PDB file of C-alpha atoms in Angstrom:
ATOM      1  CA  UNK A 265      27.818 -49.600  10.761  1.00 89.00           C
ATOM      2  CA  UNK A 266      28.851 -46.143  12.342  1.00 98.00           C
ATOM      3  CA  UNK A 267      31.364 -45.763  15.384  1.00 98.00           C
ATOM      4  CA  UNK A 268      31.930 -43.160  17.989  1.00 98.00           C
ATOM      5  CA  UNK A 269      34.862 -42.478  20.192  1.00 98.00           C
ATOM      6  CA  UNK A 270      33.887 -42.506  23.798  1.00 98.00           C
ATOM      7  CA  UNK A 271      36.300 -42.343  27.109  1.00 97.00           C
ATOM      8  CA  UNK A 272      36.502 -46.144  26.902  1.00 98.00           C
ATOM      9  CA  UNK A 273      37.270 -46.353  23.289  1.00 98.00           C
ATOM     10  CA  UNK A 274      35.697 -46.877  20.169  1.00 98.00           C
ATOM     11  CA  UNK A 275      32.090 -48.167  20.132  1.00 98.00           C
ATOM     12  CA  UNK A 276      30.581 -49.514  16.737  1.00 98.00           C
ATOM     13  CA  UNK A 277      26.858 -49.201  16.350  1.00 98.00           C
ATOM     14  CA  UNK A 278      23.967 -49.750  13.797  1.00 98.00           C
ATOM     15  CA  UNK A 279      21.576 -46.797  13.193  1.00 98.00           C
ATOM     16  CA  UNK A 280      18.739 -47.252  11.049  1.00 98.00           C
ATOM     17  CA  UNK A 281      18.090 -43.511  10.704  1.00 96.00           C
ATOM     18  CA  UNK A 282      14.853 -41.434  10.099  1.00 92.00           C
ATOM     19  CA  UNK A 283      12.823 -39.147  12.096  1.00 93.00           C
ATOM     20  CA  UNK A 284      10.991 -41.752  14.079  1.00 95.00           C
ATOM     21  CA  UNK A 285      10.952 -42.254  17.880  1.00 97.00           C
ATOM     22  CA  UNK A 286      14.630 -43.311  18.968  1.00 98.00           C
ATOM     23  CA  UNK A 287      15.119 -46.929  20.430  1.00 98.00           C
ATOM     24  CA  UNK A 288      18.623 -47.953  21.572  1.00 98.00           C
ATOM     25  CA  UNK A 289      19.074 -51.296  22.427  1.00 98.00           C
ATOM     26  CA  UNK A 290      21.088 -53.280  25.098  1.00 98.00           C
ATOM     27  CA  UNK A 291      22.611 -57.092  24.299  1.00 98.00           C
ATOM     28  CA  UNK A 292      23.936 -59.286  26.417  1.00 96.00           C
ATOM     29  CA  UNK A 293      27.541 -60.639  27.357  1.00 95.00           C
ATOM     30  CA  UNK A 294      29.311 -62.321  24.268  1.00 96.00           C
ATOM     31  CA  UNK A 295      26.806 -60.887  21.753  1.00 97.00           C
ATOM     32  CA  UNK A 296      27.007 -57.662  19.490  1.00 98.00           C
ATOM     33  CA  UNK A 297      24.187 -55.505  18.266  1.00 98.00           C
ATOM     34  CA  UNK A 298      22.758 -58.195  16.119  1.00 98.00           C
ATOM     35  CA  UNK A 299      21.289 -59.886  18.963  1.00 98.00           C
ATOM     36  CA  UNK A 300      18.525 -57.512  17.989  1.00 98.00           C
ATOM     37  CA  UNK A 301      18.314 -57.987  14.091  1.00 98.00           C
ATOM     38  CA  UNK A 302      15.021 -59.942  14.352  1.00 98.00           C
ATOM     39  CA  UNK A 303      13.394 -57.109  16.157  1.00 98.00           C
ATOM     40  CA  UNK A 304      15.114 -54.150  14.456  1.00 98.00           C
ATOM     41  CA  UNK A 305      14.200 -55.502  10.916  1.00 97.00           C
ATOM     42  CA  UNK A 306      10.681 -55.213  11.992  1.00 97.00           C
ATOM     43  CA  UNK A 307      10.845 -52.013  13.770  1.00 98.00           C
ATOM     44  CA  UNK A 308      13.149 -49.934  11.301  1.00 96.00           C
ATOM     45  CA  UNK A 309      11.200 -47.486   9.412  1.00 91.00           C
ATOM     46  CA  UNK A 310       8.664 -46.721  11.959  1.00 96.00           C
ATOM     47  CA  UNK A 311      11.260 -46.185  14.365  1.00 98.00           C
ATOM     48  CA  UNK A 312      15.056 -44.953  14.467  1.00 98.00           C
ATOM     49  CA  UNK A 313      16.696 -48.132  15.836  1.00 98.00           C
ATOM     50  CA  UNK A 314      20.401 -47.751  17.377  1.00 98.00           C
ATOM     51  CA  UNK A 315      21.893 -50.669  18.445  1.00 98.00           C
ATOM     52  CA  UNK A 316      25.734 -50.516  19.873  1.00 98.00           C
ATOM     53  CA  UNK A 317      28.108 -53.134  20.362  1.00 98.00           C
ATOM     54  CA  UNK A 318      28.818 -52.980  23.957  1.00 98.00           C
ATOM     55  CA  UNK A 319      32.175 -53.979  25.208  1.00 98.00           C
ATOM     56  CA  UNK A 320      31.142 -57.326  26.473  1.00 97.00           C
ATOM     57  CA  UNK A 321      33.268 -59.604  24.590  1.00 97.00           C
ATOM     58  CA  UNK A 322      32.060 -59.352  21.084  1.00 98.00           C
ATOM     59  CA  UNK A 323      33.033 -56.145  20.315  1.00 98.00           C
ATOM     60  CA  UNK A 324      35.865 -56.023  17.561  1.00 98.00           C
ATOM     61  CA  UNK A 325      37.979 -53.230  18.583  1.00 98.00           C
ATOM     62  CA  UNK A 326      39.400 -53.380  21.832  1.00 98.00           C
ATOM     63  CA  UNK A 327      39.135 -50.429  24.639  1.00 98.00           C
ATOM     64  CA  UNK A 328      41.745 -48.851  26.034  1.00 98.00           C
ATOM     65  CA  UNK A 329      43.614 -50.494  28.544  1.00 97.00           C
ATOM     66  CA  UNK A 330      42.604 -48.238  31.443  1.00 97.00           C
ATOM     67  CA  UNK A 331      38.926 -48.381  30.697  1.00 98.00           C
ATOM     68  CA  UNK A 332      36.650 -48.971  33.277  1.00 98.00           C
ATOM     69  CA  UNK A 333      34.545 -51.737  32.384  1.00 98.00           C
ATOM     70  CA  UNK A 334      33.089 -52.727  35.541  1.00 96.00           C
ATOM     71  CA  UNK A 335      29.147 -52.989  36.084  1.00 95.00           C
ATOM     72  CA  UNK A 336      29.312 -49.208  37.287  1.00 95.00           C
ATOM     73  CA  UNK A 337      31.566 -48.088  34.277  1.00 97.00           C
ATOM     74  CA  UNK A 338      29.468 -49.497  31.904  1.00 97.00           C
ATOM     75  CA  UNK A 339      26.259 -47.936  33.208  1.00 97.00           C
ATOM     76  CA  UNK A 340      28.468 -44.385  32.881  1.00 97.00           C
ATOM     77  CA  UNK A 341      29.308 -45.642  29.401  1.00 98.00           C
ATOM     78  CA  UNK A 342      25.723 -46.040  28.342  1.00 98.00           C
ATOM     79  CA  UNK A 343      24.939 -42.354  29.381  1.00 97.00           C
ATOM     80  CA  UNK A 344      27.920 -41.298  27.630  1.00 97.00           C
ATOM     81  CA  UNK A 345      26.811 -42.910  24.216  1.00 98.00           C
ATOM     82  CA  UNK A 346      23.508 -41.179  24.581  1.00 98.00           C
ATOM     83  CA  UNK A 347      25.080 -37.654  25.166  1.00 97.00           C
ATOM     84  CA  UNK A 348      27.829 -38.340  22.271  1.00 98.00           C
ATOM     85  CA  UNK A 349      24.917 -38.883  19.831  1.00 98.00           C
ATOM     86  CA  UNK A 350      22.484 -36.380  21.395  1.00 97.00           C
ATOM     87  CA  UNK A 351      19.857 -38.920  21.571  1.00 97.00           C
ATOM     88  CA  UNK A 352      16.540 -37.531  23.174  1.00 96.00           C
ATOM     89  CA  UNK A 353      13.360 -39.047  24.338  1.00 97.00           C
ATOM     90  CA  UNK A 354      14.866 -42.359  24.170  1.00 98.00           C
ATOM     91  CA  UNK A 355      13.184 -45.805  24.947  1.00 98.00           C
ATOM     92  CA  UNK A 356      15.879 -47.864  26.203  1.00 98.00           C
ATOM     93  CA  UNK A 357      15.708 -51.720  25.493  1.00 98.00           C
ATOM     94  CA  UNK A 358      17.722 -54.342  27.003  1.00 98.00           C
ATOM     95  CA  UNK A 359      17.832 -58.381  27.020  1.00 98.00           C
ATOM     96  CA  UNK A 360      20.176 -60.578  29.207  1.00 97.00           C
ATOM     97  CA  UNK A 361      22.424 -58.212  30.449  1.00 96.00           C
ATOM     98  CA  UNK A 362      21.309 -55.712  33.238  1.00 95.00           C
ATOM     99  CA  UNK A 363      23.192 -52.802  32.059  1.00 96.00           C
ATOM    100  CA  UNK A 364      20.265 -50.513  32.122  1.00 95.00           C
ATOM    101  CA  UNK A 365      19.625 -50.583  35.763  1.00 94.00           C
ATOM    102  CA  UNK A 366      23.364 -49.554  36.605  1.00 95.00           C
ATOM    103  CA  UNK A 367      22.753 -46.845  33.843  1.00 97.00           C
ATOM    104  CA  UNK A 368      19.751 -45.501  35.807  1.00 96.00           C
ATOM    105  CA  UNK A 369      21.671 -45.971  38.950  1.00 94.00           C
ATOM    106  CA  UNK A 370      24.597 -44.026  38.362  1.00 93.00           C
ATOM    107  CA  UNK A 371      24.088 -41.813  35.096  1.00 92.00           C
ATOM    108  CA  UNK A 372      21.890 -38.838  34.002  1.00 86.00           C
ATOM    109  CA  UNK A 373      18.441 -40.494  32.916  1.00 92.00           C
ATOM    110  CA  UNK A 374      17.150 -37.286  31.156  1.00 95.00           C
ATOM    111  CA  UNK A 375      17.453 -38.511  27.943  1.00 97.00           C
ATOM    112  CA  UNK A 376      15.651 -41.572  28.417  1.00 98.00           C
ATOM    113  CA  UNK A 377      11.674 -41.477  28.347  1.00 97.00           C
ATOM    114  CA  UNK A 378      10.657 -45.062  28.504  1.00 98.00           C
ATOM    115  CA  UNK A 379      12.412 -48.465  29.626  1.00 98.00           C
ATOM    116  CA  UNK A 380      12.241 -51.942  28.254  1.00 98.00           C
ATOM    117  CA  UNK A 381      13.481 -54.800  30.593  1.00 98.00           C
ATOM    118  CA  UNK A 382      13.146 -58.049  28.580  1.00 98.00           C
ATOM    119  CA  UNK A 383      14.414 -61.414  30.551  1.00 98.00           C
ATOM    120  CA  UNK A 384      17.518 -59.577  31.898  1.00 97.00           C
ATOM    121  CA  UNK A 385      19.949 -59.797  34.739  1.00 96.00           C
ATOM    122  CA  UNK A 386      18.047 -57.837  38.112  1.00 96.00           C
ATOM    123  CA  UNK A 387      18.345 -57.175  41.696  1.00 95.00           C
ATOM    124  CA  UNK A 388      21.474 -59.822  42.773  1.00 93.00           C
ATOM    125  CA  UNK A 389      21.493 -62.227  39.779  1.00 93.00           C
ATOM    126  CA  UNK A 390      24.484 -60.579  38.273  1.00 92.00           C
ATOM    127  CA  UNK A 391      25.832 -62.825  36.891  1.00 90.00           C
ATOM    128  CA  UNK A 392      23.167 -65.776  36.395  1.00 90.00           C
ATOM    129  CA  UNK A 393      23.831 -68.830  38.652  1.00 76.00           C
ATOM    130  CA  UNK A 394      25.196 -71.023  35.864  1.00 77.00           C
ATOM    131  CA  UNK A 395      27.227 -68.230  34.443  1.00 79.00           C
ATOM    132  CA  UNK A 396      28.647 -67.450  38.005  1.00 76.00           C
ATOM    133  CA  UNK A 397      30.074 -71.160  38.081  1.00 77.00           C
ATOM    134  CA  UNK A 398      32.269 -70.225  35.383  1.00 78.00           C
ATOM    135  CA  UNK A 399      34.127 -67.636  37.260  1.00 78.00           C
ATOM    136  CA  UNK A 400      36.710 -69.669  38.577  1.00 79.00           C
ATOM    137  CA  UNK A 401      37.970 -70.442  35.095  1.00 81.00           C
ATOM    138  CA  UNK A 402      37.778 -66.780  34.249  1.00 83.00           C
ATOM    139  CA  UNK A 403      40.298 -66.170  37.011  1.00 83.00           C
ATOM    140  CA  UNK A 404      42.829 -68.674  35.933  1.00 86.00           C
ATOM    141  CA  UNK A 405      45.768 -67.704  33.486  1.00 89.00           C
ATOM    142  CA  UNK A 406      44.569 -68.286  29.952  1.00 92.00           C
ATOM    143  CA  UNK A 407      40.990 -68.858  31.193  1.00 92.00           C
ATOM    144  CA  UNK A 408      39.016 -66.706  29.131  1.00 94.00           C
ATOM    145  CA  UNK A 409      40.753 -68.143  26.230  1.00 95.00           C
ATOM    146  CA  UNK A 410      39.749 -71.864  27.812  1.00 92.00           C
ATOM    147  CA  UNK A 411      36.096 -70.636  27.955  1.00 91.00           C
ATOM    148  CA  UNK A 412      36.269 -69.374  24.179  1.00 94.00           C
ATOM    149  CA  UNK A 413      37.466 -72.628  23.477  1.00 93.00           C
ATOM    150  CA  UNK A 414      34.983 -74.331  25.116  1.00 90.00           C
ATOM    151  CA  UNK A 415      32.392 -72.048  23.406  1.00 89.00           C
ATOM    152  CA  UNK A 416      33.605 -73.249  19.613  1.00 90.00           C
ATOM    153  CA  UNK A 417      32.345 -76.726  20.879  1.00 93.00           C
ATOM    154  CA  UNK A 418      28.743 -78.048  20.393  1.00 91.00           C
ATOM    155  CA  UNK A 419      28.216 -78.636  24.056  1.00 90.00           C
ATOM    156  CA  UNK A 420      29.627 -75.274  24.702  1.00 89.00           C
ATOM    157  CA  UNK A 421      26.678 -73.589  22.333  1.00 92.00           C
ATOM    158  CA  UNK A 422      23.873 -75.842  23.104  1.00 93.00           C
ATOM    159  CA  UNK A 423      24.809 -77.531  26.332  1.00 89.00           C
ATOM    160  CA  UNK A 424      22.782 -77.171  29.860  1.00 87.00           C
ATOM    161  CA  UNK A 425      24.334 -74.413  31.762  1.00 83.00           C
ATOM    162  CA  UNK A 426      25.696 -72.928  28.714  1.00 87.00           C
ATOM    163  CA  UNK A 427      24.159 -71.312  25.473  1.00 90.00           C
ATOM    164  CA  UNK A 428      21.534 -74.128  25.387  1.00 92.00           C
ATOM    165  CA  UNK A 429      20.114 -72.288  28.328  1.00 94.00           C
ATOM    166  CA  UNK A 430      19.785 -68.999  26.816  1.00 95.00           C
ATOM    167  CA  UNK A 431      17.603 -69.895  23.560  1.00 97.00           C
ATOM    168  CA  UNK A 432      15.134 -72.656  22.773  1.00 96.00           C
ATOM    169  CA  UNK A 433      16.115 -72.480  19.255  1.00 95.00           C
ATOM    170  CA  UNK A 434      19.843 -72.595  18.268  1.00 95.00           C
ATOM    171  CA  UNK A 435      21.123 -69.006  17.264  1.00 96.00           C
ATOM    172  CA  UNK A 436      22.236 -69.331  13.677  1.00 96.00           C
ATOM    173  CA  UNK A 437      25.966 -70.855  13.333  1.00 95.00           C
ATOM    174  CA  UNK A 438      27.158 -67.629  11.444  1.00 97.00           C
ATOM    175  CA  UNK A 439      25.904 -65.156  13.998  1.00 97.00           C
ATOM    176  CA  UNK A 440      27.255 -67.253  16.913  1.00 96.00           C
ATOM    177  CA  UNK A 441      30.680 -67.345  15.178  1.00 96.00           C
ATOM    178  CA  UNK A 442      30.643 -63.406  14.733  1.00 97.00           C
ATOM    179  CA  UNK A 443      29.561 -63.309  18.434  1.00 97.00           C
ATOM    180  CA  UNK A 444      32.545 -65.427  19.584  1.00 97.00           C
ATOM    181  CA  UNK A 445      35.508 -64.793  17.306  1.00 97.00           C
ATOM    182  CA  UNK A 446      36.656 -61.273  18.658  1.00 98.00           C
ATOM    183  CA  UNK A 447      37.363 -62.968  22.048  1.00 97.00           C
ATOM    184  CA  UNK A 448      38.804 -66.065  20.568  1.00 97.00           C
ATOM    185  CA  UNK A 449      41.122 -64.357  18.258  1.00 97.00           C
ATOM    186  CA  UNK A 450      42.054 -61.149  20.333  1.00 98.00           C
ATOM    187  CA  UNK A 451      43.757 -61.174  23.288  1.00 97.00           C
ATOM    188  CA  UNK A 452      42.900 -57.615  24.245  1.00 98.00           C
ATOM    189  CA  UNK A 453      39.264 -58.481  23.830  1.00 98.00           C
ATOM    190  CA  UNK A 454      39.664 -61.396  26.227  1.00 97.00           C
ATOM    191  CA  UNK A 455      41.095 -58.690  28.861  1.00 97.00           C
ATOM    192  CA  UNK A 456      38.077 -56.380  28.310  1.00 97.00           C
ATOM    193  CA  UNK A 457      35.826 -59.286  28.644  1.00 96.00           C
ATOM    194  CA  UNK A 458      37.636 -60.592  32.060  1.00 94.00           C
ATOM    195  CA  UNK A 459      37.342 -56.817  33.160  1.00 95.00           C
ATOM    196  CA  UNK A 460      33.658 -57.016  33.078  1.00 95.00           C
ATOM    197  CA  UNK A 461      33.260 -60.794  34.239  1.00 92.00           C
ATOM    198  CA  UNK A 462      35.257 -60.226  37.288  1.00 91.00           C
ATOM    199  CA  UNK A 463      33.974 -56.885  38.389  1.00 89.00           C
ATOM    200  CA  UNK A 464      30.479 -58.028  39.735  1.00 86.00           C
ATOM    201  CA  UNK A 465      29.675 -56.005  42.849  1.00 91.00           C
ATOM    202  CA  UNK A 466      28.688 -57.462  46.181  1.00 93.00           C
ATOM    203  CA  UNK A 467      25.053 -58.730  46.586  1.00 93.00           C
ATOM    204  CA  UNK A 468      24.387 -55.179  48.795  1.00 96.00           C
ATOM    205  CA  UNK A 469      25.912 -52.921  46.218  1.00 95.00           C
ATOM    206  CA  UNK A 470      23.606 -54.934  43.655  1.00 95.00           C
ATOM    207  CA  UNK A 471      20.672 -54.423  45.254  1.00 96.00           C
ATOM    208  CA  UNK A 472      21.350 -50.645  46.099  1.00 96.00           C
ATOM    209  CA  UNK A 473      21.793 -50.352  42.315  1.00 95.00           C
ATOM    210  CA  UNK A 474      18.405 -52.161  41.847  1.00 96.00           C
ATOM    211  CA  UNK A 475      16.524 -49.755  44.291  1.00 96.00           C
ATOM    212  CA  UNK A 476      18.338 -46.773  42.570  1.00 96.00           C
ATOM    213  CA  UNK A 477      17.311 -47.717  39.049  1.00 96.00           C
ATOM    214  CA  UNK A 478      13.689 -48.251  40.487  1.00 96.00           C
ATOM    215  CA  UNK A 479      13.482 -44.501  41.155  1.00 96.00           C
ATOM    216  CA  UNK A 480      12.898 -43.966  37.384  1.00 96.00           C
ATOM    217  CA  UNK A 481       9.239 -42.532  36.903  1.00 95.00           C
ATOM    218  CA  UNK A 482       8.734 -43.126  33.143  1.00 97.00           C
ATOM    219  CA  UNK A 483       6.766 -45.846  31.591  1.00 98.00           C
ATOM    220  CA  UNK A 484       8.507 -49.505  31.715  1.00 98.00           C
ATOM    221  CA  UNK A 485       7.382 -52.480  30.025  1.00 98.00           C
ATOM    222  CA  UNK A 486       9.053 -55.698  31.693  1.00 98.00           C
ATOM    223  CA  UNK A 487       8.665 -58.500  29.385  1.00 98.00           C
ATOM    224  CA  UNK A 488       9.922 -62.071  30.748  1.00 98.00           C
ATOM    225  CA  UNK A 489       9.831 -65.517  29.090  1.00 98.00           C
ATOM    226  CA  UNK A 490       7.757 -68.170  31.127  1.00 97.00           C
ATOM    227  CA  UNK A 491      10.372 -70.472  30.667  1.00 97.00           C
ATOM    228  CA  UNK A 492      13.545 -68.796  31.436  1.00 96.00           C
ATOM    229  CA  UNK A 493      16.190 -70.853  32.819  1.00 93.00           C
ATOM    230  CA  UNK A 494      18.852 -67.953  33.659  1.00 95.00           C
ATOM    231  CA  UNK A 495      16.468 -65.243  34.966  1.00 96.00           C
ATOM    232  CA  UNK A 496      13.999 -66.255  37.634  1.00 96.00           C
ATOM    233  CA  UNK A 497      10.436 -65.862  36.621  1.00 96.00           C
ATOM    234  CA  UNK A 498       9.617 -63.783  40.066  1.00 97.00           C
ATOM    235  CA  UNK A 499      12.317 -61.399  38.820  1.00 97.00           C
ATOM    236  CA  UNK A 500      10.190 -60.227  36.158  1.00 97.00           C
ATOM    237  CA  UNK A 501       7.322 -59.581  38.699  1.00 97.00           C
ATOM    238  CA  UNK A 502       9.428 -58.112  41.300  1.00 97.00           C
ATOM    239  CA  UNK A 503      10.557 -55.784  38.483  1.00 97.00           C
ATOM    240  CA  UNK A 504       7.107 -54.529  37.425  1.00 97.00           C
ATOM    241  CA  UNK A 505       6.149 -54.026  41.212  1.00 97.00           C
ATOM    242  CA  UNK A 506       9.219 -51.894  41.854  1.00 97.00           C
ATOM    243  CA  UNK A 507       8.982 -49.320  39.099  1.00 97.00           C
ATOM    244  CA  UNK A 508       6.131 -46.745  39.978  1.00 97.00           C
ATOM    245  CA  UNK A 509       4.619 -47.095  36.204  1.00 97.00           C
ATOM    246  CA  UNK A 510       5.380 -50.492  35.035  1.00 98.00           C
ATOM    247  CA  UNK A 511       3.619 -53.396  33.085  1.00 97.00           C
ATOM    248  CA  UNK A 512       4.464 -57.122  32.885  1.00 98.00           C
ATOM    249  CA  UNK A 513       4.056 -59.106  29.740  1.00 98.00           C
ATOM    250  CA  UNK A 514       5.098 -62.939  30.000  1.00 98.00           C
ATOM    251  CA  UNK A 515       5.817 -65.011  26.736  1.00 98.00           C
ATOM    252  CA  UNK A 516       5.720 -68.330  26.446  1.00 98.00           C
ATOM    253  CA  UNK A 517       7.807 -70.681  24.545  1.00 98.00           C
ATOM    254  CA  UNK A 518      10.955 -68.959  25.268  1.00 98.00           C
ATOM    255  CA  UNK A 519      14.045 -68.924  27.111  1.00 98.00           C
ATOM    256  CA  UNK A 520      16.182 -65.611  28.039  1.00 97.00           C
ATOM    257  CA  UNK A 521      16.779 -64.335  24.363  1.00 98.00           C
ATOM    258  CA  UNK A 522      13.407 -63.372  23.512  1.00 98.00           C
ATOM    259  CA  UNK A 523      14.635 -61.743  20.428  1.00 97.00           C
ATOM    260  CA  UNK A 524      15.880 -65.056  19.349  1.00 98.00           C
ATOM    261  CA  UNK A 525      12.882 -67.182  20.420  1.00 98.00           C
ATOM    262  CA  UNK A 526      10.181 -64.934  20.017  1.00 98.00           C
ATOM    263  CA  UNK A 527      10.974 -61.845  17.984  1.00 98.00           C
ATOM    264  CA  UNK A 528       7.359 -61.350  16.472  1.00 98.00           C
ATOM    265  CA  UNK A 529       5.783 -61.377  20.105  1.00 98.00           C
ATOM    266  CA  UNK A 530       8.838 -59.050  21.486  1.00 98.00           C
ATOM    267  CA  UNK A 531       8.338 -56.800  18.722  1.00 98.00           C
ATOM    268  CA  UNK A 532       4.530 -56.600  19.111  1.00 98.00           C
ATOM    269  CA  UNK A 533       4.854 -55.754  22.940  1.00 98.00           C
ATOM    270  CA  UNK A 534       7.409 -53.009  22.160  1.00 98.00           C
ATOM    271  CA  UNK A 535       5.177 -51.403  19.526  1.00 97.00           C
ATOM    272  CA  UNK A 536       2.218 -51.749  21.872  1.00 97.00           C
ATOM    273  CA  UNK A 537       4.056 -50.303  24.817  1.00 98.00           C
ATOM    274  CA  UNK A 538       5.655 -47.433  22.542  1.00 95.00           C
ATOM    275  CA  UNK A 539       2.351 -46.341  21.127  1.00 93.00           C
ATOM    276  CA  UNK A 540       0.102 -46.460  24.540  1.00 93.00           C
ATOM    277  CA  UNK A 541       2.872 -44.160  25.893  1.00 92.00           C
ATOM    278  CA  UNK A 542       3.515 -41.741  23.095  1.00 82.00           C
ATOM    279  CA  UNK A 543       3.575 -38.292  24.441  1.00 64.00           C
TER     280      UNK A 543
END
């Protein structure tokens, strides 16, 4: 693990190094860079894989109290990270969270040449419906702490409308323990998580962000799970139609977390896309 100091605070990241094409990964809420472990393991050696842990509740180092952790602020943070590491000709790859769209809408996209959107928030689906129902709890005093207590239970981890709808196959217990521990034990991590969770823009602004992001002219791969319960299947098709140079791949037998349920198929789609669009 490496770390770098940005305006919001310290960002930890994995970097496999090497001279291969650069892939930068974006994970979802209450996850860290290990959400991509099964894909990175297959790509390392051929590609330089950079997997940051974004401040979405599973980061181990709290952000500065004044950090802007809204969706727009996080879009700027992604751009700042790419600048700080001087990463070029990047393939930006996201799953679950929709941070890449925010990045393209508000930051300088010149460092990114290709984009992979894998079963993710899009258009006005921020946060997805089942998660949105938890927001009243987050607003309560001590609400995030209560939420983390629920996620420590069997129901919280595999129940309908919770993580049971994120992946068809259970995420290994030690991995999930590591994801949930920071916000369970550290009130400042809970503060950061609440900042983001309660910052969802109104529908019209979300649609404006989506429209701006769709101006990206580079190659785009949209990968969607046909059985996704969080991200509507038609959003994958709409995304593929929204970008000027996009293709759609649908993967069966998976929920949102394609990197957990179908890492081999997702990796193959990324490799084929990267090879086909290489300069």
